[in-house]
XYZ file of C-alpha atoms in Angstrom:
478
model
C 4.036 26.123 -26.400
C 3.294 25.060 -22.772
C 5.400 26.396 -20.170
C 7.412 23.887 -18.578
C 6.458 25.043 -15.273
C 2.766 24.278 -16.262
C 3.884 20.941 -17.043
C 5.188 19.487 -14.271
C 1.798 21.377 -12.099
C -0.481 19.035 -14.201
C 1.529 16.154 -13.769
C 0.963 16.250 -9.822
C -2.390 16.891 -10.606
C -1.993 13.834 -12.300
C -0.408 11.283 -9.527
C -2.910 13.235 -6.600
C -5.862 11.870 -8.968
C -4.535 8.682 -9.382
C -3.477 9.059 -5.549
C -6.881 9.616 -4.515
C -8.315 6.627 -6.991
C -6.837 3.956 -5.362
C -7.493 4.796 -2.177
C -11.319 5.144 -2.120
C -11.121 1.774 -5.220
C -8.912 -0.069 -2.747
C -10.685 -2.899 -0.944
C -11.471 -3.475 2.988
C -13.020 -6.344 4.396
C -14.903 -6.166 7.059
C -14.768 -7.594 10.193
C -15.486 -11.692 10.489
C -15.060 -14.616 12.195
C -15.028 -18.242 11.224
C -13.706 -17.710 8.111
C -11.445 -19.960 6.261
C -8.109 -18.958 5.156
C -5.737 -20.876 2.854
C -2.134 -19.715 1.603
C -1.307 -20.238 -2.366
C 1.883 -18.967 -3.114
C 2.575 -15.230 -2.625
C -1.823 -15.157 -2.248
C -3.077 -15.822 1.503
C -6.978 -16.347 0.267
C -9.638 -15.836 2.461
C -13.272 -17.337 2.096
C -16.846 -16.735 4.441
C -17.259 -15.819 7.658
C -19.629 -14.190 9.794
C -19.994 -10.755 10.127
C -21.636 -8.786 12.348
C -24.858 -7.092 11.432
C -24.811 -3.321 12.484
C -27.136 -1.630 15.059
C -28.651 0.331 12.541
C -30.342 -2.557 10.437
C -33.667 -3.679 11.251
C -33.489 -6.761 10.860
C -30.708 -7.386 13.865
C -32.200 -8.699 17.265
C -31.369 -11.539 19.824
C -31.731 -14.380 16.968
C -29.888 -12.753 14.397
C -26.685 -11.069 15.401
C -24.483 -11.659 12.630
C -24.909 -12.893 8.220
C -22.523 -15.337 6.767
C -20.730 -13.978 3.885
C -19.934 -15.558 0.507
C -16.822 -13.291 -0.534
C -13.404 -14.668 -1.882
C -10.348 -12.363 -1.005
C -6.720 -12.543 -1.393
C -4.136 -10.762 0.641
C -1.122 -9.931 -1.859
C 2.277 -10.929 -0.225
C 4.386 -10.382 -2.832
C 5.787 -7.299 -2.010
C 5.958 -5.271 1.733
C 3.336 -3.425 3.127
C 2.174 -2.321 6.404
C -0.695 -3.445 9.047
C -2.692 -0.367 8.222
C -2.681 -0.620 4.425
C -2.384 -4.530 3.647
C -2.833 -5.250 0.062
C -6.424 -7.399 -0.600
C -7.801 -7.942 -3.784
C -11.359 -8.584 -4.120
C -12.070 -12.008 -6.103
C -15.991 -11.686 -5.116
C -17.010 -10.124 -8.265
C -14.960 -12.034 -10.862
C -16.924 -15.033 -10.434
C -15.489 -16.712 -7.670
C -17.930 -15.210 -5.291
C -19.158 -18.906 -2.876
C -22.601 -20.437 -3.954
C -24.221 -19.882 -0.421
C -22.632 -18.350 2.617
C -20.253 -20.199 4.799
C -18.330 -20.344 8.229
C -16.109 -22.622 10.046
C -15.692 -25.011 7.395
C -12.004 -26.276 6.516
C -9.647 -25.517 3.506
C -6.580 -27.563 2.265
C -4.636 -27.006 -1.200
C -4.886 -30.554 -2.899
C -5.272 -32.508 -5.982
C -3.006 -33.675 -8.674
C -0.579 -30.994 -9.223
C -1.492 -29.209 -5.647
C -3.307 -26.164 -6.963
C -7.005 -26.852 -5.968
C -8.604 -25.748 -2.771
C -10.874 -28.180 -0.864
C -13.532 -26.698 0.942
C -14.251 -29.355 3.709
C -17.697 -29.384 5.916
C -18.851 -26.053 7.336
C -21.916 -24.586 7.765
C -24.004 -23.571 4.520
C -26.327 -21.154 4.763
C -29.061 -19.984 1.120
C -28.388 -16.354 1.344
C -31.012 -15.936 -1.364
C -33.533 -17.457 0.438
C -32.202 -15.789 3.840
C -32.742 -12.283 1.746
C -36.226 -12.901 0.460
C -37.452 -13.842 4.481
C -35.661 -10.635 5.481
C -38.145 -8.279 2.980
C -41.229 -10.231 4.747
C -42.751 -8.485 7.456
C -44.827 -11.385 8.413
C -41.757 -13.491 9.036
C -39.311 -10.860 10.532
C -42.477 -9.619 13.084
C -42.794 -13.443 14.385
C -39.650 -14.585 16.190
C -40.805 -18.092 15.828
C -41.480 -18.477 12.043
C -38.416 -16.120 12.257
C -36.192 -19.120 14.021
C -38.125 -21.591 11.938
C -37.074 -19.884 8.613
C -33.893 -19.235 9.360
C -33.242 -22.878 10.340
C -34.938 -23.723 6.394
C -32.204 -21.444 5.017
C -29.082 -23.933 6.165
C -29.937 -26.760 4.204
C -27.765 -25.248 1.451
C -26.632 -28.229 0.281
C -25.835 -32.073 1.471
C -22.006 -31.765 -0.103
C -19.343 -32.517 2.314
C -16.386 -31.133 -0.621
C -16.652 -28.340 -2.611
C -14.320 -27.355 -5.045
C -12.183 -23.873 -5.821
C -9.987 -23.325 -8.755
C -7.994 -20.509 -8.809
C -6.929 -20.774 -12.356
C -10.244 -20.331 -13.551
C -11.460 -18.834 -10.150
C -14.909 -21.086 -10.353
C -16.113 -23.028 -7.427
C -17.635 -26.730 -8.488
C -18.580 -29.942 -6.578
C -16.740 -33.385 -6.889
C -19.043 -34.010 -9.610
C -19.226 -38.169 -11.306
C -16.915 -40.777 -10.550
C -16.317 -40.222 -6.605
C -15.741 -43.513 -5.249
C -17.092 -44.431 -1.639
C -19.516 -42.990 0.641
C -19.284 -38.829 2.168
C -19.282 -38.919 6.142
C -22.347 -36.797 6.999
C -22.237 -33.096 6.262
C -20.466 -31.047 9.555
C -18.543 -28.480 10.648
C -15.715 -27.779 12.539
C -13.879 -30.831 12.130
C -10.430 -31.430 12.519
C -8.910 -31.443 8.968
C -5.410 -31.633 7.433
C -4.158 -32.940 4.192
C -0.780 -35.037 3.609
C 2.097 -34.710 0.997
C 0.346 -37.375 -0.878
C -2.568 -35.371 -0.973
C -4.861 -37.198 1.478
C -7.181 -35.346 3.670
C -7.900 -36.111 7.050
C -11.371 -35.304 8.597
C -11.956 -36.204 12.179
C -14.784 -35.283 14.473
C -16.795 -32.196 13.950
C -20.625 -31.316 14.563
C -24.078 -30.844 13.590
C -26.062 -28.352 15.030
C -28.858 -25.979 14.106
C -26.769 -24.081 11.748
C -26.232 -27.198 9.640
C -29.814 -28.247 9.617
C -30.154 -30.601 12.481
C -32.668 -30.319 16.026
C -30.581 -31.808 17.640
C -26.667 -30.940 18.729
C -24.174 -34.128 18.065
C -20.668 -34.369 17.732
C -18.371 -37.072 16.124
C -15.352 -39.172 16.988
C -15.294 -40.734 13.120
C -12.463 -40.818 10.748
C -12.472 -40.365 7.099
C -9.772 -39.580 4.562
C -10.295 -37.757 1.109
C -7.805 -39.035 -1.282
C -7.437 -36.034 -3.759
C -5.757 -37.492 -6.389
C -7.865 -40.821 -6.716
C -11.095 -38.732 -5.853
C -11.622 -41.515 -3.293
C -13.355 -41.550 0.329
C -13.093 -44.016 3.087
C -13.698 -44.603 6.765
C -10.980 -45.385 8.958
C -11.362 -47.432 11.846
C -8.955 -46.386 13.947
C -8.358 -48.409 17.283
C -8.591 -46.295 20.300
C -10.157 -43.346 18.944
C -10.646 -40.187 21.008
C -14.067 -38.994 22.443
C -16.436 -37.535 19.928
C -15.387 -33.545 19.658
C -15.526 -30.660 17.791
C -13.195 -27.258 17.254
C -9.759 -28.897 18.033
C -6.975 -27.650 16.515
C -5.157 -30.478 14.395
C -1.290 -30.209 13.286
C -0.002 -33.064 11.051
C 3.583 -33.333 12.741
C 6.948 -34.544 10.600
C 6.945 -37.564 11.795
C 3.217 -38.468 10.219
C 1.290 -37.706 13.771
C -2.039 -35.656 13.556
C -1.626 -33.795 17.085
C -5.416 -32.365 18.469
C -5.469 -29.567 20.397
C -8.361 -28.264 22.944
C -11.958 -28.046 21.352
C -15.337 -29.486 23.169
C -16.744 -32.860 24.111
C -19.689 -34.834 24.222
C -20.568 -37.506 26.099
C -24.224 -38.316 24.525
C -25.809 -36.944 21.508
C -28.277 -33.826 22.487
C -26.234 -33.024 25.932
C -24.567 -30.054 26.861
C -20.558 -29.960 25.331
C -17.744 -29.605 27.812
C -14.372 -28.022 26.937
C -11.251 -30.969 26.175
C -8.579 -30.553 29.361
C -5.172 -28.608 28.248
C -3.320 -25.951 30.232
C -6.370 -23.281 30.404
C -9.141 -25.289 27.716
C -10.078 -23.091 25.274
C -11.982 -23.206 22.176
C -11.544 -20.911 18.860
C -8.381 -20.522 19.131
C -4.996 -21.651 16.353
C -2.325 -23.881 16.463
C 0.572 -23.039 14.174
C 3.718 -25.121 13.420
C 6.738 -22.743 13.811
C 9.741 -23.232 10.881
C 12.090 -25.388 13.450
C 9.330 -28.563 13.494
C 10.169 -28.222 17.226
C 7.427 -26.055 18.891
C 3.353 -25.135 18.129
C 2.245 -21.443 19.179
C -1.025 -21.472 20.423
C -3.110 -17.867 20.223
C -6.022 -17.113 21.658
C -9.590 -18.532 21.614
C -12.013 -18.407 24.178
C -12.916 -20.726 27.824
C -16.470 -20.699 27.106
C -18.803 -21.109 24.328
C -20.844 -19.714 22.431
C -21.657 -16.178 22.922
C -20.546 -14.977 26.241
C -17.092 -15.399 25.469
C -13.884 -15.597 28.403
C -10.258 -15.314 27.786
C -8.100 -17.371 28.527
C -5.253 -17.117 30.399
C -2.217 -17.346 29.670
C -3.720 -16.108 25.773
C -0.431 -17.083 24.220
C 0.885 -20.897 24.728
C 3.994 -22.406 23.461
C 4.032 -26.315 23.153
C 7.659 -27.715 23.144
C 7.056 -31.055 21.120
C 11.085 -31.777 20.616
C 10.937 -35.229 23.092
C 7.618 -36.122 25.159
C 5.985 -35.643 27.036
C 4.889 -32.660 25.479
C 5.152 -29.332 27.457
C 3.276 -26.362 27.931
C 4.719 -22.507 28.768
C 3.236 -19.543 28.281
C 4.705 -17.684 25.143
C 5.853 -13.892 26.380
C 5.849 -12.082 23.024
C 7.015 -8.083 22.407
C 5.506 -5.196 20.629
C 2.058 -4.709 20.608
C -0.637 -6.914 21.196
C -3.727 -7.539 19.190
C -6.540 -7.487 20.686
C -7.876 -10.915 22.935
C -9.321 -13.095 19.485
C -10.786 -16.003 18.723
C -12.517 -18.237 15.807
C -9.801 -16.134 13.635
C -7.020 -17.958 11.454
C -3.063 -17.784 11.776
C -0.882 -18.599 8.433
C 2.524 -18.976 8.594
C 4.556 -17.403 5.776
C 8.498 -17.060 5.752
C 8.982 -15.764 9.167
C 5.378 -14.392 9.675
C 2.164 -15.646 11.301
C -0.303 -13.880 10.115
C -3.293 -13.532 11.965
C -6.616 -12.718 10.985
C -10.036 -11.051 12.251
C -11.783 -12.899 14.665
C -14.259 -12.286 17.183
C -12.765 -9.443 19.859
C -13.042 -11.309 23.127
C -14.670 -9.883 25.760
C -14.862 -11.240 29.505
C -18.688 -12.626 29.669
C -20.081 -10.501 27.288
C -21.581 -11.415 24.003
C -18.793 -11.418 21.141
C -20.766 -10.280 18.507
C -17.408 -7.494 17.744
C -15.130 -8.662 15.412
C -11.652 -7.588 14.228
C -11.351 -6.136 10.458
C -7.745 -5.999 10.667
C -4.794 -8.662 10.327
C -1.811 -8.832 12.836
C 2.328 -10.098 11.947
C 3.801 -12.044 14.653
C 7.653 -12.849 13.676
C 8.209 -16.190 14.591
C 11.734 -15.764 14.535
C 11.904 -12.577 17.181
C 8.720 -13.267 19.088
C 7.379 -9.744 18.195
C 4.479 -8.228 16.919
C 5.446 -5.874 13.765
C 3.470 -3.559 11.699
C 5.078 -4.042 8.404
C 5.510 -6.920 6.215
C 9.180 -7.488 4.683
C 9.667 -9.989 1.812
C 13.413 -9.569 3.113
C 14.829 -12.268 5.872
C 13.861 -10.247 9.737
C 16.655 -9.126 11.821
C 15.283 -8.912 15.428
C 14.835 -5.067 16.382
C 15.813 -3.727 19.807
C 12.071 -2.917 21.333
C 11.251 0.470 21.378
C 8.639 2.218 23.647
C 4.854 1.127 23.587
C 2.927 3.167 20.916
C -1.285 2.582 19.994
C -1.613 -1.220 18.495
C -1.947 -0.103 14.371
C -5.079 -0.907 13.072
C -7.002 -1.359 9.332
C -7.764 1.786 7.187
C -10.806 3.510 8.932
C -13.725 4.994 7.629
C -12.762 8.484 9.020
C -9.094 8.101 7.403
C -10.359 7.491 3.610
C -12.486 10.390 4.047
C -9.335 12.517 5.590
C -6.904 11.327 2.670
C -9.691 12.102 0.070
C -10.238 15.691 1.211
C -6.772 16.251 1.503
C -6.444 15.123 -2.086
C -9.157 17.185 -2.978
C -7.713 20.282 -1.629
C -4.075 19.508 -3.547
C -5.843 19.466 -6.154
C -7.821 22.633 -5.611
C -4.737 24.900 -4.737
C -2.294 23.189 -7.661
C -5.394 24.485 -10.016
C -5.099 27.791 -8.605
C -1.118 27.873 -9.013
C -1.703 27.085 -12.544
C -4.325 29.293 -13.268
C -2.897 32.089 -11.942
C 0.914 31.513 -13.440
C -0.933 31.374 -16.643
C -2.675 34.111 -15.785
C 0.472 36.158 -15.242
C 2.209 34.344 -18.277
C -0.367 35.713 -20.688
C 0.032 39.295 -18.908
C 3.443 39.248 -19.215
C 3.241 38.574 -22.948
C 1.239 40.938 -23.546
C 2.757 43.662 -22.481
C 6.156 42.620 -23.857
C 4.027 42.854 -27.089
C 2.878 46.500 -26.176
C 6.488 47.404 -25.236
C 7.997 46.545 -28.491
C 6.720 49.951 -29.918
C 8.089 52.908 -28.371
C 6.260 56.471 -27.854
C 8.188 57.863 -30.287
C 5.530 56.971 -33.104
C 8.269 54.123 -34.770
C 8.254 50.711 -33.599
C 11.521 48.538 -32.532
C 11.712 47.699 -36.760
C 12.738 51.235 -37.460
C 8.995 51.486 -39.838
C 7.196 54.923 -39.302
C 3.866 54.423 -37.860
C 2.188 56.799 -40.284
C -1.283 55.459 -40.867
C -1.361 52.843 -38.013
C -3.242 53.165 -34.619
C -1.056 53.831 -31.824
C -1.250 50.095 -30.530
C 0.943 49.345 -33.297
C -1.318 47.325 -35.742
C -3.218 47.996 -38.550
C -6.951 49.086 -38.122
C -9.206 45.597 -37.174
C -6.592 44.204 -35.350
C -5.846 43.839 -31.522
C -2.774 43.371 -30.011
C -4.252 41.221 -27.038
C -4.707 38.360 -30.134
C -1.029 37.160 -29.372
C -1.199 36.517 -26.622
């Protein structure tokens, strides 16, 4: 029978395996920017972005800095968890991978019964096509048939809607029976979707990354009605100048507020940022619980690589009686770093905010975040655990290092460590067994004394002095 002792040894064996599974099975995103986030239920989903192409690869240069990525994720918020470990599931390889890669599109939860995702607009890039131009030398040694096929590889599609489902976690188009006439194909637009389940698309852009020469922006109006798969244009008296990246927040009382973004005042000309207190572009606009103010975070004064901050980098819009005021929004803890084109998601008393490009003063922002940061709306902190309970304010404690996602080097520290538990609990066992089967044994050897009769009171006569008959070892019970 197995020594209890032995038991419980190979259970920890056990839980250090099972330990050591999850952390090198677990999944971590890398860093992005543009992507689109949407929240359904407990599941904050994630979809695209661009990521940033490491020094190492070949194929990086001045023209191609960053891929667009095609990967569904969902970060769990079910239960707590902390800023270092957060909880993402990988949807990417259960079929509800993107058809093409994407950024800076727009995402609302619609339809009959609320449970679809609309991808709106957003730039659509072949990354099968982008793949097969990377593995020819011809193209990748001639920047110009380089820009040239690169540019071939965004004409994806001419869909302005695509479709997600997480039930069946399959993407689709609109398919037959759309009534009216798509606005043309964009990104960044301004995009928000009403109780009755009517989106709202205003402005946006084409550019070279949606398969147009020539840079134009829009001041047009169109509405998605999700339920009656229906579009139409609205002609809207008084209708802002055409612009692209603002922020919009449907407010309670039915207003679609826009916030910052760029200008134009001619198709093919130069953009110029929208006026607010320090214009900015990239940045999120987030409805706080009490309907009565909109935090503002981050984004950047100038566009599109070499990237400013601006400053203040945290706003606060008091929208309780107009006009509407601005104040910069003092928040504790510890800041993330400066971000922008990243995504804020308000859930219970957290915004959560999401990679981004790292914002550096005039350089290019080709760094971006992997990591997600908690602001309680409630205390005006920064925390580094999520709570499914109600907060309580904290007192603020003294400055420590801003926490940041799982690294390389600590995966590889936790697996080693792992790997050594699992090394010395082997030795512990083998060497209590070891001494169990010694100790046995010579309780066995001891149960015969010298005196030529063993403990039974039988004489010994004809038996070898281990006690046992001839062809038989004592070291067999053991």
């Amino acid at each position: 029978m197995r020594n209890p002792k032995t038991k419980f040894l190979i259970k920890i064996i056990f839980f250090v395996t099972i330990f050591i599974c999850n952390v090198i099975g677990s999944f971590i995103p890398e860093g992005r920017a543009g992507q689109e986030a949407i929240l359904i239920g407990t599941q904050l989903y994630f979809m695209g972005g661009s990521r940033t192409i490491p020094s190492s690869n070949p194929i990086k240069s001045n023209i191609r800095g960053y891929n667009l990525s095609d990967e569904v994720f969902f970060l769990d918020l079910s239960s707590a968890f902390s800023t270092n470990n957060p909880p993402f599931v990988d949807l990417s390889d259960a079929g509800a991978r993107m058809e093409f890669g994407n950024e800076k599109g727009s995402v609302v939860l619609g339809g009959a019964n609320k449970d679809n995702v609309y991808l709106v607009g957003g730039t659509q890039q072949d990354l099968a096509l982008l793949n097969k131009d990377d593995q020819n030398k011809t193209i990748t040694s001639n920047q110009t048939l380089m820009i040239e096929q690169i540019f071939n590889t965004y004409n994806a599609t001419d869909q302005m809607i695509f479709l997600y489902r997480p039930a069946s976690r399959a993407w689709s188009t609109l398919g037959q029976g759309v009534i009216g006439t798509q606005p043309t194909r964009r990104r960044t637009t301004s995009t928000v979707i009403d109780q009755n389940g009517k989106i709202y698309i205003f402005g946006g852009r084409v550019e070279f990354d949606m398969f147009s020469h020539t840079l134009i922006l829009y001041n047009d109006l169109y509405t998605f009605d999700t339920t009656l798969i229906k579009w139409e244009k609205i002609d809207a008296a008084n209708a802002p100048s055409a612009r692209s990246h603002a922020t919009p927040i449907l407010l309670p009382s039915g207003k679609i507020l826009y916030i910052g973004g760029v200008t134009q005042s001619a198709p093919g000309v130069q953009t110029n940022l929208l006026p607010m207190t320090e214009p900015r572009v990239g940045h999120t606009a987030t409805l706080t619980p009490n309907n009565k103010t909109i935090i503002i975070l981050g984004g950047t004064t100038s566009y599109v690589l070499n990237q400013t901050v601006p400053q203040p980098n945290y706003l606060s819009l008091d929208i309780s009686k107009e006009p509407y005021q601005y104040s910069e929004l003092k928040l504790s803890g510890n800041n993330p770093p400066y971000l922008s084109f990243h995504t804020t998601t308000l859930y219970s008393n957290y915004m959560i905010v999401a990679f981004g490009n790292i914002t550096n003063d005039a350089s290019p922002s080709y760094e971006t975040s992997p990591n997600i940061y908690l602001l309680d709306v409630n205390c005006l902190a920064w925390a580094n655990k999520f709570s499914t309970d109600s907060s309580s304010c904290p007192t603020p404690s003294p400055s420590s290092p801003s926490p940041s996602g799982p690294s390389i080097g600590l995966i590889v520290g936790l697996v080693l460590v792992g790997l050594f538990a699992i090394v010395v609990v082997a030795a512990i066992i083998w060497f209590i067994q070891k001494k169990v089967k010694k100790r046995k044994k010579s309780n066995i050897l001891n149960a015969y004394p010298s005196n030529g009769y063993p403990s039974n009171g039988y004489p010994s006569n004809g038996y070898p002095s281990n006690g046992y008959p001839n062809g038989y070892r004592a070291e067999s019970c053991a």
